mmCIF file of C-alpha atoms in Angstrom:
data_model
loop_
_atom_site.group_PDB
_atom_site.id
_atom_site.type_symbol
_atom_site.label_atom_id
_atom_site.label_comp_id
_atom_site.label_asym_id
_atom_site.label_seq_id
_atom_site.Cartn_x
_atom_site.Cartn_y
_atom_site.Cartn_z
ATOM 1 C CA UNK A 1272 87.854 131.423 123.740
ATOM 2 C CA UNK A 1273 86.216 128.254 125.047
ATOM 3 C CA UNK A 1274 82.776 129.487 123.916
ATOM 4 C CA UNK A 1275 84.109 130.275 120.439
ATOM 5 C CA UNK A 1276 85.696 126.805 120.144
ATOM 6 C CA UNK A 1277 82.422 125.188 121.206
ATOM 7 C CA UNK A 1278 80.470 127.166 118.589
ATOM 8 C CA UNK A 1279 82.941 126.214 115.841
ATOM 9 C CA UNK A 1280 82.730 122.547 116.818
ATOM 10 C CA UNK A 1281 78.931 122.673 116.767
ATOM 11 C CA UNK A 1282 78.971 124.309 113.343
ATOM 12 C CA UNK A 1283 81.255 121.565 112.041
ATOM 13 C CA UNK A 1284 78.928 118.882 113.364
ATOM 14 C CA UNK A 1285 75.926 120.532 111.697
ATOM 15 C CA UNK A 1286 77.786 120.889 108.396
ATOM 16 C CA UNK A 1287 78.687 117.190 108.368
ATOM 17 C CA UNK A 1288 75.340 115.837 109.509
ATOM 18 C CA UNK A 1289 76.446 115.449 113.107
ATOM 19 C CA UNK A 1290 79.763 113.633 112.411
ATOM 20 C CA UNK A 1291 83.164 115.312 112.272
ATOM 21 C CA UNK A 1292 85.099 113.533 109.502
ATOM 22 C CA UNK A 1293 88.872 113.524 109.805
ATOM 23 C CA UNK A 1294 90.940 113.829 106.672
ATOM 24 C CA UNK A 1295 92.204 110.417 105.530
ATOM 25 C CA UNK A 1296 95.800 109.668 106.378
ATOM 26 C CA UNK A 1297 98.441 109.907 103.670
ATOM 27 C CA UNK A 1298 101.271 107.424 104.126
ATOM 28 C CA UNK A 1299 104.864 108.205 103.230
ATOM 29 C CA UNK A 1300 107.625 106.166 101.653
ATOM 30 C CA UNK A 1301 111.175 106.436 103.002
ATOM 31 C CA UNK A 1302 113.454 108.782 101.100
ATOM 32 C CA UNK A 1303 116.116 107.030 98.979
ATOM 33 C CA UNK A 1304 119.660 107.633 100.216
ATOM 34 C CA UNK A 1305 121.606 107.347 96.951
ATOM 35 C CA UNK A 1306 123.021 110.191 94.866
ATOM 36 C CA UNK A 1307 120.780 109.696 91.825
ATOM 37 C CA UNK A 1308 117.439 111.341 91.082
ATOM 38 C CA UNK A 1309 114.977 108.786 89.763
ATOM 39 C CA UNK A 1310 112.849 108.210 86.718
ATOM 40 C CA UNK A 1311 110.176 105.568 86.323
ATOM 41 C CA UNK A 1312 107.994 104.023 83.658
ATOM 42 C CA UNK A 1313 105.622 101.082 83.293
ATOM 43 C CA UNK A 1314 105.673 98.409 80.611
ATOM 44 C CA UNK A 1315 102.832 96.157 79.476
ATOM 45 C CA UNK A 1316 104.341 92.867 78.313
ATOM 46 C CA UNK A 1317 102.453 90.068 76.556
ATOM 47 C CA UNK A 1318 103.792 86.524 76.147
ATOM 48 C CA UNK A 1319 101.798 85.122 73.234
ATOM 49 C CA UNK A 1320 103.629 81.805 73.475
ATOM 50 C CA UNK A 1321 102.296 81.090 76.948
ATOM 51 C CA UNK A 1322 98.738 80.622 78.230
ATOM 52 C CA UNK A 1323 97.801 82.277 81.480
ATOM 53 C CA UNK A 1324 96.899 79.401 83.853
ATOM 54 C CA UNK A 1325 94.261 81.456 85.654
ATOM 55 C CA UNK A 1326 92.155 82.902 82.812
ATOM 56 C CA UNK A 1327 93.220 81.008 79.672
ATOM 57 C CA UNK A 1328 94.363 84.051 77.667
ATOM 58 C CA UNK A 1329 97.864 84.940 76.507
ATOM 59 C CA UNK A 1330 99.994 85.649 79.568
ATOM 60 C CA UNK A 1331 100.343 89.400 80.132
ATOM 61 C CA UNK A 1332 102.335 91.243 82.763
ATOM 62 C CA UNK A 1333 102.834 94.731 84.095
ATOM 63 C CA UNK A 1334 106.236 95.875 85.303
ATOM 64 C CA UNK A 1335 107.602 99.130 86.675
ATOM 65 C CA UNK A 1336 111.134 100.267 85.875
ATOM 66 C CA UNK A 1337 113.034 102.571 88.258
ATOM 67 C CA UNK A 1338 116.302 104.076 87.024
ATOM 68 C CA UNK A 1339 118.791 106.903 87.561
ATOM 69 C CA UNK A 1340 117.556 109.911 85.591
ATOM 70 C CA UNK A 1341 119.621 112.498 83.752
ATOM 71 C CA UNK A 1342 117.058 115.156 84.695
ATOM 72 C CA UNK A 1343 113.678 115.177 86.439
ATOM 73 C CA UNK A 1344 112.757 118.781 85.710
ATOM 74 C CA UNK A 1345 109.249 118.967 84.285
ATOM 75 C CA UNK A 1346 108.448 115.297 84.890
ATOM 76 C CA UNK A 1347 105.701 114.542 87.446
ATOM 77 C CA UNK A 1348 106.257 112.461 90.549
ATOM 78 C CA UNK A 1349 104.606 109.050 90.216
ATOM 79 C CA UNK A 1350 102.120 107.826 92.829
ATOM 80 C CA UNK A 1351 102.708 104.544 94.616
ATOM 81 C CA UNK A 1352 99.207 103.381 93.607
ATOM 82 C CA UNK A 1353 97.121 104.847 90.818
ATOM 83 C CA UNK A 1354 93.571 105.906 91.773
ATOM 84 C CA UNK A 1355 92.082 102.859 90.004
ATOM 85 C CA UNK A 1356 94.480 100.444 91.698
ATOM 86 C CA UNK A 1357 94.018 102.150 95.069
ATOM 87 C CA UNK A 1358 90.228 101.867 94.865
ATOM 88 C CA UNK A 1359 90.458 98.109 94.298
ATOM 89 C CA UNK A 1360 93.242 97.639 96.858
ATOM 90 C CA UNK A 1361 91.158 99.376 99.536
ATOM 91 C CA UNK A 1362 88.112 97.176 98.970
ATOM 92 C CA UNK A 1363 89.699 93.745 98.653
ATOM 93 C CA UNK A 1364 88.897 90.813 100.900
ATOM 94 C CA UNK A 1365 91.517 90.890 103.706
ATOM 95 C CA UNK A 1366 91.819 87.094 103.570
ATOM 96 C CA UNK A 1367 93.963 87.644 100.484
ATOM 97 C CA UNK A 1368 95.668 90.717 101.860
ATOM 98 C CA UNK A 1369 96.279 91.608 105.482
ATOM 99 C CA UNK A 1370 93.525 91.771 108.108
ATOM 100 C CA UNK A 1371 95.774 94.073 110.131
ATOM 101 C CA UNK A 1372 95.291 96.897 107.608
ATOM 102 C CA UNK A 1373 92.521 99.418 108.357
ATOM 103 C CA UNK A 1374 89.284 99.318 106.364
ATOM 104 C CA UNK A 1375 88.988 103.096 106.377
ATOM 105 C CA UNK A 1376 90.990 106.206 107.120
ATOM 106 C CA UNK A 1377 93.798 105.884 104.534
ATOM 107 C CA UNK A 1378 94.030 107.600 101.170
ATOM 108 C CA UNK A 1379 95.941 104.834 99.397
ATOM 109 C CA UNK A 1380 96.102 106.884 96.179
ATOM 110 C CA UNK A 1381 97.813 109.841 97.862
ATOM 111 C CA UNK A 1382 101.205 108.257 98.625
ATOM 112 C CA UNK A 1383 103.847 109.774 96.366
ATOM 113 C CA UNK A 1384 106.999 108.007 95.281
ATOM 114 C CA UNK A 1385 110.338 109.760 94.755
ATOM 115 C CA UNK A 1386 110.436 108.842 91.055
ATOM 116 C CA UNK A 1387 109.465 110.972 88.064
ATOM 117 C CA UNK A 1388 107.306 109.484 85.326
ATOM 118 C CA UNK A 1389 109.002 109.352 81.934
ATOM 119 C CA UNK A 1390 112.185 111.201 82.918
ATOM 120 C CA UNK A 1391 115.143 110.485 80.618
ATOM 121 C CA UNK A 1392 117.532 107.828 81.852
ATOM 122 C CA UNK A 1393 121.236 108.371 82.265
ATOM 123 C CA UNK A 1394 122.819 106.680 79.208
ATOM 124 C CA UNK A 1395 125.170 104.645 81.383
ATOM 125 C CA UNK A 1396 124.907 100.826 81.502
ATOM 126 C CA UNK A 1397 123.917 99.776 84.998
ATOM 127 C CA UNK A 1398 123.180 96.513 86.849
ATOM 128 C CA UNK A 1399 119.610 95.277 86.433
ATOM 129 C CA UNK A 1400 117.641 93.984 89.432
ATOM 130 C CA UNK A 1401 114.334 92.112 89.107
ATOM 131 C CA UNK A 1402 111.812 92.112 91.974
ATOM 132 C CA UNK A 1403 109.050 89.555 92.608
ATOM 133 C CA UNK A 1404 106.537 90.370 95.391
ATOM 134 C CA UNK A 1405 104.893 88.052 97.877
ATOM 135 C CA UNK A 1406 101.706 86.126 97.165
ATOM 136 C CA UNK A 1407 98.697 88.442 96.691
ATOM 137 C CA UNK A 1408 100.864 91.542 97.185
ATOM 138 C CA UNK A 1409 101.199 93.957 94.258
ATOM 139 C CA UNK A 1410 104.594 95.071 93.001
ATOM 140 C CA UNK A 1411 103.807 98.577 94.271
ATOM 141 C CA UNK A 1412 104.210 97.447 97.907
ATOM 142 C CA UNK A 1413 107.927 96.998 97.176
ATOM 143 C CA UNK A 1414 108.453 100.569 95.962
ATOM 144 C CA UNK A 1415 110.616 101.841 98.823
ATOM 145 C CA UNK A 1416 113.385 99.253 98.438
ATOM 146 C CA UNK A 1417 113.234 99.490 94.626
ATOM 147 C CA UNK A 1418 113.779 103.257 94.788
ATOM 148 C CA UNK A 1419 116.639 102.855 97.245
ATOM 149 C CA UNK A 1420 118.434 100.403 94.958
ATOM 150 C CA UNK A 1421 117.855 102.590 91.888
ATOM 151 C CA UNK A 1422 119.124 105.694 93.698
ATOM 152 C CA UNK A 1423 122.439 103.890 94.178
ATOM 153 C CA UNK A 1424 122.908 103.244 90.477
ATOM 154 C CA UNK A 1425 120.831 100.188 89.546
ATOM 155 C CA UNK A 1426 117.932 99.725 87.157
ATOM 156 C CA UNK A 1427 115.170 97.994 89.122
ATOM 157 C CA UNK A 1428 112.283 96.181 87.453
ATOM 158 C CA UNK A 1429 109.359 95.252 89.706
ATOM 159 C CA UNK A 1430 107.027 92.544 88.395
ATOM 160 C CA UNK A 1431 103.371 91.796 89.046
ATOM 161 C CA UNK A 1432 102.102 88.229 88.620
ATOM 162 C CA UNK A 1433 98.494 88.801 87.455
ATOM 163 C CA UNK A 1434 95.772 86.480 88.634
ATOM 164 C CA UNK A 1435 97.249 85.932 92.089
ATOM 165 C CA UNK A 1436 97.985 89.605 92.780
ATOM 166 C CA UNK A 1437 95.525 91.817 94.640
ATOM 167 C CA UNK A 1438 95.206 94.198 91.724
ATOM 168 C CA UNK A 1439 97.041 94.889 88.466
ATOM 169 C CA UNK A 1440 96.111 97.909 86.365
ATOM 170 C CA UNK A 1441 96.701 97.581 82.624
ATOM 171 C CA UNK A 1442 96.716 100.362 80.008
ATOM 172 C CA UNK A 1443 93.319 101.921 79.496
ATOM 173 C CA UNK A 1444 92.346 101.560 83.149
ATOM 174 C CA UNK A 1445 91.543 97.844 83.046
ATOM 175 C CA UNK A 1446 92.143 96.329 86.497
ATOM 176 C CA UNK A 1447 92.559 92.620 87.071
ATOM 177 C CA UNK A 1448 92.078 91.219 90.568
ATOM 178 C CA UNK A 1449 92.730 87.789 92.058
ATOM 179 C CA UNK A 1450 91.179 85.025 89.971
ATOM 180 C CA UNK A 1451 93.121 81.969 91.124
ATOM 181 C CA UNK A 1452 90.497 79.199 91.523
ATOM 182 C CA UNK A 1453 91.375 78.406 95.123
ATOM 183 C CA UNK A 1454 94.055 79.147 97.697
ATOM 184 C CA UNK A 1455 97.642 78.340 96.616
ATOM 185 C CA UNK A 1456 98.688 78.396 100.275
ATOM 186 C CA UNK A 1457 96.743 75.188 100.926
ATOM 187 C CA UNK A 1458 96.348 73.556 97.486
ATOM 188 C CA UNK A 1459 99.525 71.722 96.354
ATOM 189 C CA UNK A 1460 98.649 71.760 92.643
ATOM 190 C CA UNK A 1461 97.772 75.455 92.648
ATOM 191 C CA UNK A 1462 100.937 76.299 94.546
ATOM 192 C CA UNK A 1463 103.111 74.434 92.053
ATOM 193 C CA UNK A 1464 101.373 76.127 89.132
ATOM 194 C CA UNK A 1465 101.746 79.518 90.806
ATOM 195 C CA UNK A 1466 105.465 79.112 91.413
ATOM 196 C CA UNK A 1467 106.160 77.695 87.941
ATOM 197 C CA UNK A 1468 104.231 80.618 86.425
ATOM 198 C CA UNK A 1469 106.142 83.155 88.489
ATOM 199 C CA UNK A 1470 109.520 81.738 87.435
ATOM 200 C CA UNK A 1471 108.410 81.788 83.784
ATOM 201 C CA UNK A 1472 107.192 85.377 84.231
ATOM 202 C CA UNK A 1473 110.585 86.407 85.601
ATOM 203 C CA UNK A 1474 112.476 84.817 82.729
ATOM 204 C CA UNK A 1475 110.081 86.342 80.196
ATOM 205 C CA UNK A 1476 110.662 89.817 81.637
ATOM 206 C CA UNK A 1477 114.392 89.266 81.296
ATOM 207 C CA UNK A 1478 113.855 88.278 77.640
ATOM 208 C CA UNK A 1479 111.997 91.534 77.020
ATOM 209 C CA UNK A 1480 114.740 93.541 78.699
ATOM 210 C CA UNK A 1481 117.134 91.995 76.186
ATOM 211 C CA UNK A 1482 114.895 93.423 73.461
ATOM 212 C CA UNK A 1483 114.856 96.804 75.185
ATOM 213 C CA UNK A 1484 118.653 96.894 75.461
ATOM 214 C CA UNK A 1485 118.871 96.060 71.755
ATOM 215 C CA UNK A 1486 116.829 99.149 70.867
ATOM 216 C CA UNK A 1487 113.417 97.509 70.467
ATOM 217 C CA UNK A 1488 110.272 98.563 72.299
ATOM 218 C CA UNK A 1489 108.754 95.583 74.169
ATOM 219 C CA UNK A 1490 105.635 97.430 75.322
ATOM 220 C CA UNK A 1491 102.500 95.743 73.937
ATOM 221 C CA UNK A 1492 101.014 99.098 72.901
ATOM 222 C CA UNK A 1493 104.393 100.440 71.723
ATOM 223 C CA UNK A 1494 104.013 103.393 74.047
ATOM 224 C CA UNK A 1495 106.860 105.880 74.051
ATOM 225 C CA UNK A 1496 109.785 104.922 76.269
ATOM 226 C CA UNK A 1497 111.889 107.271 78.379
ATOM 227 C CA UNK A 1498 114.926 108.527 76.499
ATOM 228 C CA UNK A 1499 118.011 106.294 76.856
ATOM 229 C CA UNK A 1500 116.179 103.621 78.858
ATOM 230 C CA UNK A 1501 117.583 100.755 76.791
ATOM 231 C CA UNK A 1502 121.102 102.178 77.058
ATOM 232 C CA UNK A 1503 120.842 102.107 80.853
ATOM 233 C CA UNK A 1504 120.627 98.294 80.972
ATOM 234 C CA UNK A 1505 123.752 96.224 81.530
ATOM 235 C CA UNK A 1506 122.438 92.693 81.143
ATOM 236 C CA UNK A 1507 125.860 91.235 81.894
ATOM 237 C CA UNK A 1508 125.044 92.106 85.538
ATOM 238 C CA UNK A 1509 121.599 90.836 86.557
ATOM 239 C CA UNK A 1510 120.313 90.240 90.055
ATOM 240 C CA UNK A 1511 116.912 89.262 91.408
ATOM 241 C CA UNK A 1512 115.280 89.704 94.791
ATOM 242 C CA UNK A 1513 111.875 88.796 96.134
ATOM 243 C CA UNK A 1514 109.721 88.497 99.210
ATOM 244 C CA UNK A 1515 107.874 85.386 100.430
ATOM 245 C CA UNK A 1516 106.571 83.591 97.312
ATOM 246 C CA UNK A 1517 108.670 86.093 95.395
ATOM 247 C CA UNK A 1518 111.733 85.017 97.344
ATOM 248 C CA UNK A 1519 111.145 81.417 96.323
ATOM 249 C CA UNK A 1520 110.583 82.634 92.765
ATOM 250 C CA UNK A 1521 113.905 84.414 92.424
ATOM 251 C CA UNK A 1522 115.839 81.615 94.118
ATOM 252 C CA UNK A 1523 114.428 79.106 91.655
ATOM 253 C CA UNK A 1524 114.956 81.513 88.741
ATOM 254 C CA UNK A 1525 118.612 81.780 89.789
ATOM 255 C CA UNK A 1526 118.819 77.992 89.538
ATOM 256 C CA UNK A 1527 117.088 77.825 86.141
ATOM 257 C CA UNK A 1528 118.440 80.884 84.306
ATOM 258 C CA UNK A 1529 122.179 81.485 84.173
ATOM 259 C CA UNK A 1530 121.622 85.065 83.041
ATOM 260 C CA UNK A 1531 120.820 85.824 86.704
ATOM 261 C CA UNK A 1532 124.066 86.283 88.613
ATOM 262 C CA UNK A 1533 122.848 86.640 92.213
ATOM 263 C CA UNK A 1534 119.591 86.610 94.174
ATOM 264 C CA UNK A 1535 118.097 87.577 97.544
ATOM 265 C CA UNK A 1536 115.303 85.442 99.012
ATOM 266 C CA UNK A 1537 113.458 87.384 101.721
ATOM 267 C CA UNK A 1538 111.582 84.695 103.680
ATOM 268 C CA UNK A 1539 110.392 82.460 100.880
ATOM 269 C CA UNK A 1540 109.879 78.733 101.539
ATOM 270 C CA UNK A 1541 112.043 76.569 99.304
ATOM 271 C CA UNK A 1542 109.708 73.640 98.745
ATOM 272 C CA UNK A 1543 106.398 72.695 97.189
ATOM 273 C CA UNK A 1544 103.392 71.938 99.363
ATOM 274 C CA UNK A 1545 103.083 68.290 100.447
ATOM 275 C CA UNK A 1546 100.459 66.176 98.710
ATOM 276 C CA UNK A 1547 99.103 64.980 102.052
ATOM 277 C CA UNK A 1548 98.929 66.757 105.426
ATOM 278 C CA UNK A 1549 101.722 65.768 107.752
ATOM 279 C CA UNK A 1550 104.155 64.970 104.946
ATOM 280 C CA UNK A 1551 107.207 66.978 103.983
ATOM 281 C CA UNK A 1552 107.005 68.879 100.737
ATOM 282 C CA UNK A 1553 109.378 68.195 97.864
ATOM 283 C CA UNK A 1554 112.319 70.600 97.891
ATOM 284 C CA UNK A 1555 112.535 73.084 95.051
ATOM 285 C CA UNK A 1556 115.340 72.174 92.631
ATOM 286 C CA UNK A 1557 117.433 75.094 93.899
ATOM 287 C CA UNK A 1558 117.324 73.696 97.457
ATOM 288 C CA UNK A 1559 117.723 70.092 96.318
ATOM 289 C CA UNK A 1560 120.663 70.705 93.981
ATOM 290 C CA UNK A 1561 122.214 73.911 95.266
ATOM 291 C CA UNK A 1562 123.418 76.733 93.052
ATOM 292 C CA UNK A 1563 126.844 77.956 91.980
ATOM 293 C CA UNK A 1564 126.030 81.682 92.191
ATOM 294 C CA UNK A 1565 125.468 83.858 95.261
ATOM 295 C CA UNK A 1566 122.158 83.524 97.104
ATOM 296 C CA UNK A 1567 121.289 85.480 100.248
ATOM 297 C CA UNK A 1568 118.591 84.112 102.577
ATOM 298 C CA UNK A 1569 117.331 87.139 104.502
ATOM 299 C CA UNK A 1570 114.901 86.438 107.334
ATOM 300 C CA UNK A 1571 113.494 87.657 110.651
ATOM 301 C CA UNK A 1572 113.269 86.186 114.121
ATOM 302 C CA UNK A 1573 109.470 86.429 114.012
ATOM 303 C CA UNK A 1574 108.781 84.156 111.035
ATOM 304 C CA UNK A 1575 109.574 80.591 111.945
ATOM 305 C CA UNK A 1576 108.140 77.134 111.504
ATOM 306 C CA UNK A 1577 109.503 73.647 110.841
ATOM 307 C CA UNK A 1578 108.963 73.929 107.088
ATOM 308 C CA UNK A 1579 110.866 77.191 106.889
ATOM 309 C CA UNK A 1580 113.829 75.934 108.898
ATOM 310 C CA UNK A 1581 113.980 72.623 107.011
ATOM 311 C CA UNK A 1582 114.031 74.160 103.547
ATOM 312 C CA UNK A 1583 116.499 76.900 104.383
ATOM 313 C CA UNK A 1584 118.761 74.378 106.122
ATOM 314 C CA UNK A 1585 118.682 72.240 102.978
ATOM 315 C CA UNK A 1586 119.772 75.235 100.918
ATOM 316 C CA UNK A 1587 122.552 76.155 103.326
ATOM 317 C CA UNK A 1588 123.816 72.557 103.434
ATOM 318 C CA UNK A 1589 125.225 73.055 99.936
ATOM 319 C CA UNK A 1590 127.580 75.656 101.421
ATOM 320 C CA UNK A 1591 129.774 77.839 99.260
ATOM 321 C CA UNK A 1592 127.490 80.358 97.566
ATOM 322 C CA UNK A 1593 124.587 80.686 100.010
ATOM 323 C CA UNK A 1594 124.471 82.559 103.285
ATOM 324 C CA UNK A 1595 121.781 83.527 105.783
ATOM 325 C CA UNK A 1596 121.224 86.802 107.643
ATOM 326 C CA UNK A 1597 118.527 87.822 110.113
ATOM 327 C CA UNK A 1598 116.646 90.907 111.287
ATOM 328 C CA UNK A 1599 115.542 90.721 114.927
ATOM 329 C CA UNK A 1600 112.379 92.032 116.599
ATOM 330 C CA UNK A 1601 110.667 91.841 113.199
ATOM 331 C CA UNK A 1602 108.391 89.609 111.176
ATOM 332 C CA UNK A 1603 107.372 88.716 107.641
ATOM 333 C CA UNK A 1604 106.091 91.904 105.980
ATOM 334 C CA UNK A 1605 108.821 94.133 107.340
ATOM 335 C CA UNK A 1606 110.544 93.561 103.971
ATOM 336 C CA UNK A 1607 107.754 95.435 102.154
ATOM 337 C CA UNK A 1608 106.624 99.056 102.335
ATOM 338 C CA UNK A 1609 104.515 98.074 105.334
ATOM 339 C CA UNK A 1610 107.747 98.066 107.349
ATOM 340 C CA UNK A 1611 107.739 101.867 107.122
ATOM 341 C CA UNK A 1612 103.991 102.409 106.787
ATOM 342 C CA UNK A 1613 102.530 100.187 109.552
ATOM 343 C CA UNK A 1614 104.112 102.381 112.270
ATOM 344 C CA UNK A 1615 102.556 105.406 110.554
ATOM 345 C CA UNK A 1616 99.179 103.687 110.715
ATOM 346 C CA UNK A 1617 99.709 102.983 114.402
ATOM 347 C CA UNK A 1618 100.695 106.600 115.059
ATOM 348 C CA UNK A 1619 97.510 107.737 113.278
ATOM 349 C CA UNK A 1620 95.363 105.491 115.484
ATOM 350 C CA UNK A 1621 94.438 103.264 112.525
ATOM 351 C CA UNK A 1622 96.353 100.156 113.622
ATOM 352 C CA UNK A 1623 96.850 98.654 117.064
ATOM 353 C CA UNK A 1624 100.274 97.858 118.454
ATOM 354 C CA UNK A 1625 99.284 94.184 118.339
ATOM 355 C CA UNK A 1626 98.372 94.318 114.638
ATOM 356 C CA UNK A 1627 101.514 96.286 113.819
ATOM 357 C CA UNK A 1628 103.568 93.574 115.553
ATOM 358 C CA UNK A 1629 101.740 90.829 113.624
ATOM 359 C CA UNK A 1630 102.412 92.543 110.309
ATOM 360 C CA UNK A 1631 105.995 93.805 110.624
ATOM 361 C CA UNK A 1632 107.125 93.298 114.223
ATOM 362 C CA UNK A 1633 107.813 95.892 116.900
ATOM 363 C CA UNK A 1634 111.076 97.029 115.310
ATOM 364 C CA UNK A 1635 111.375 100.775 114.714
ATOM 365 C CA UNK A 1636 111.474 101.673 111.002
ATOM 366 C CA UNK A 1637 114.449 103.888 111.805
ATOM 367 C CA UNK A 1638 116.243 100.575 112.358
ATOM 368 C CA UNK A 1639 114.489 98.166 109.965
ATOM 369 C CA UNK A 1640 114.475 100.302 106.821
ATOM 370 C CA UNK A 1641 118.232 101.065 106.814
ATOM 371 C CA UNK A 1642 119.085 97.500 107.827
ATOM 372 C CA UNK A 1643 117.131 95.874 104.995
ATOM 373 C CA UNK A 1644 118.422 98.406 102.502
ATOM 374 C CA UNK A 1645 121.987 97.773 103.596
ATOM 375 C CA UNK A 1646 121.658 93.971 103.421
ATOM 376 C CA UNK A 1647 120.252 93.997 99.884
ATOM 377 C CA UNK A 1648 122.248 96.904 98.468
ATOM 378 C CA UNK A 1649 125.631 95.707 99.702
ATOM 379 C CA UNK A 1650 124.925 92.130 98.573
ATOM 380 C CA UNK A 1651 124.331 93.235 94.992
ATOM 381 C CA UNK A 1652 127.182 95.763 95.067
ATOM 382 C CA UNK A 1653 129.493 92.913 96.062
ATOM 383 C CA UNK A 1654 128.262 90.385 93.512
ATOM 384 C CA UNK A 1655 127.357 92.683 90.605
ATOM 385 C CA UNK A 1656 130.379 95.015 90.742
ATOM 386 C CA UNK A 1657 130.466 98.119 88.605
#
């Protein structure tokens, strides 16, 4: 038996030019816990009244809609990343993404969602939740939480902010990568422009959902929409949640747009960058003035600095409608799909324990995934009642 195994191994080495290539790892998304099967579709939205600050054209966005489906039979399961998006995502400069992620060994295009492309929506008006991702992260890295919320009876709309997102694929296979002329994390003017653009993007998406609920098709190419999608939107109940820069985005959008009834900020700073090093940044209007609708500040014990504590304390000082909750043994990107996928990478030998801890913390996904889901789901269930 040993001789036979040795011969087979030698044959494999000869067939591969002396190197035995392992199959790339396929990552999994956590299964949604709600009672509803899910449909999904993408919309290409163009704001011809607004100039994109990064490339000078009309501002265009891509969004994904997740919703309870009336049937999924015959409708294919959507991938987390399309092949074109996955190819770009894999090859991007880690300075703008995460140096903890492996350069090789992952088939980023192979991860399946639990949502079925184009499935008809249940014709029942449901709360609408908008999602804004962190800086440089694509909307697709928030798929797991979006599916969880949709499976419990919400319509979830995840938004990309092109130009400062790692990759955005538009109809026809066109992929746009990061083209911000600098680093918004260190340039005060770029950061302000980025945040203002994100808030405007969020409000524009809400405008287009109003069109969709009224029976109009907001897609720039007028592509066919899933049956009953517009009827599934109850725009009297709108929430927004976001991570990092997306958390700041939805908090400020809550302050600026009264159509948004409640928001969850997952570890977003609530100020602009200071003009000079060593100074304190100007508080965002939401933290300066407060807000009269519910805002949840959801953080971890592993993401802390003076700026973070100062801006969240300013928000909490207004009392009343804002509260803070914390996840322990975790850090910043645990709120994204990496919270479930980084441990898979570690188990596959593609990520060290140290890098996993830097990215999401040492917390077990069996604890972090349900905890985050419960925080966000119960918050919206309480403040956007059915």
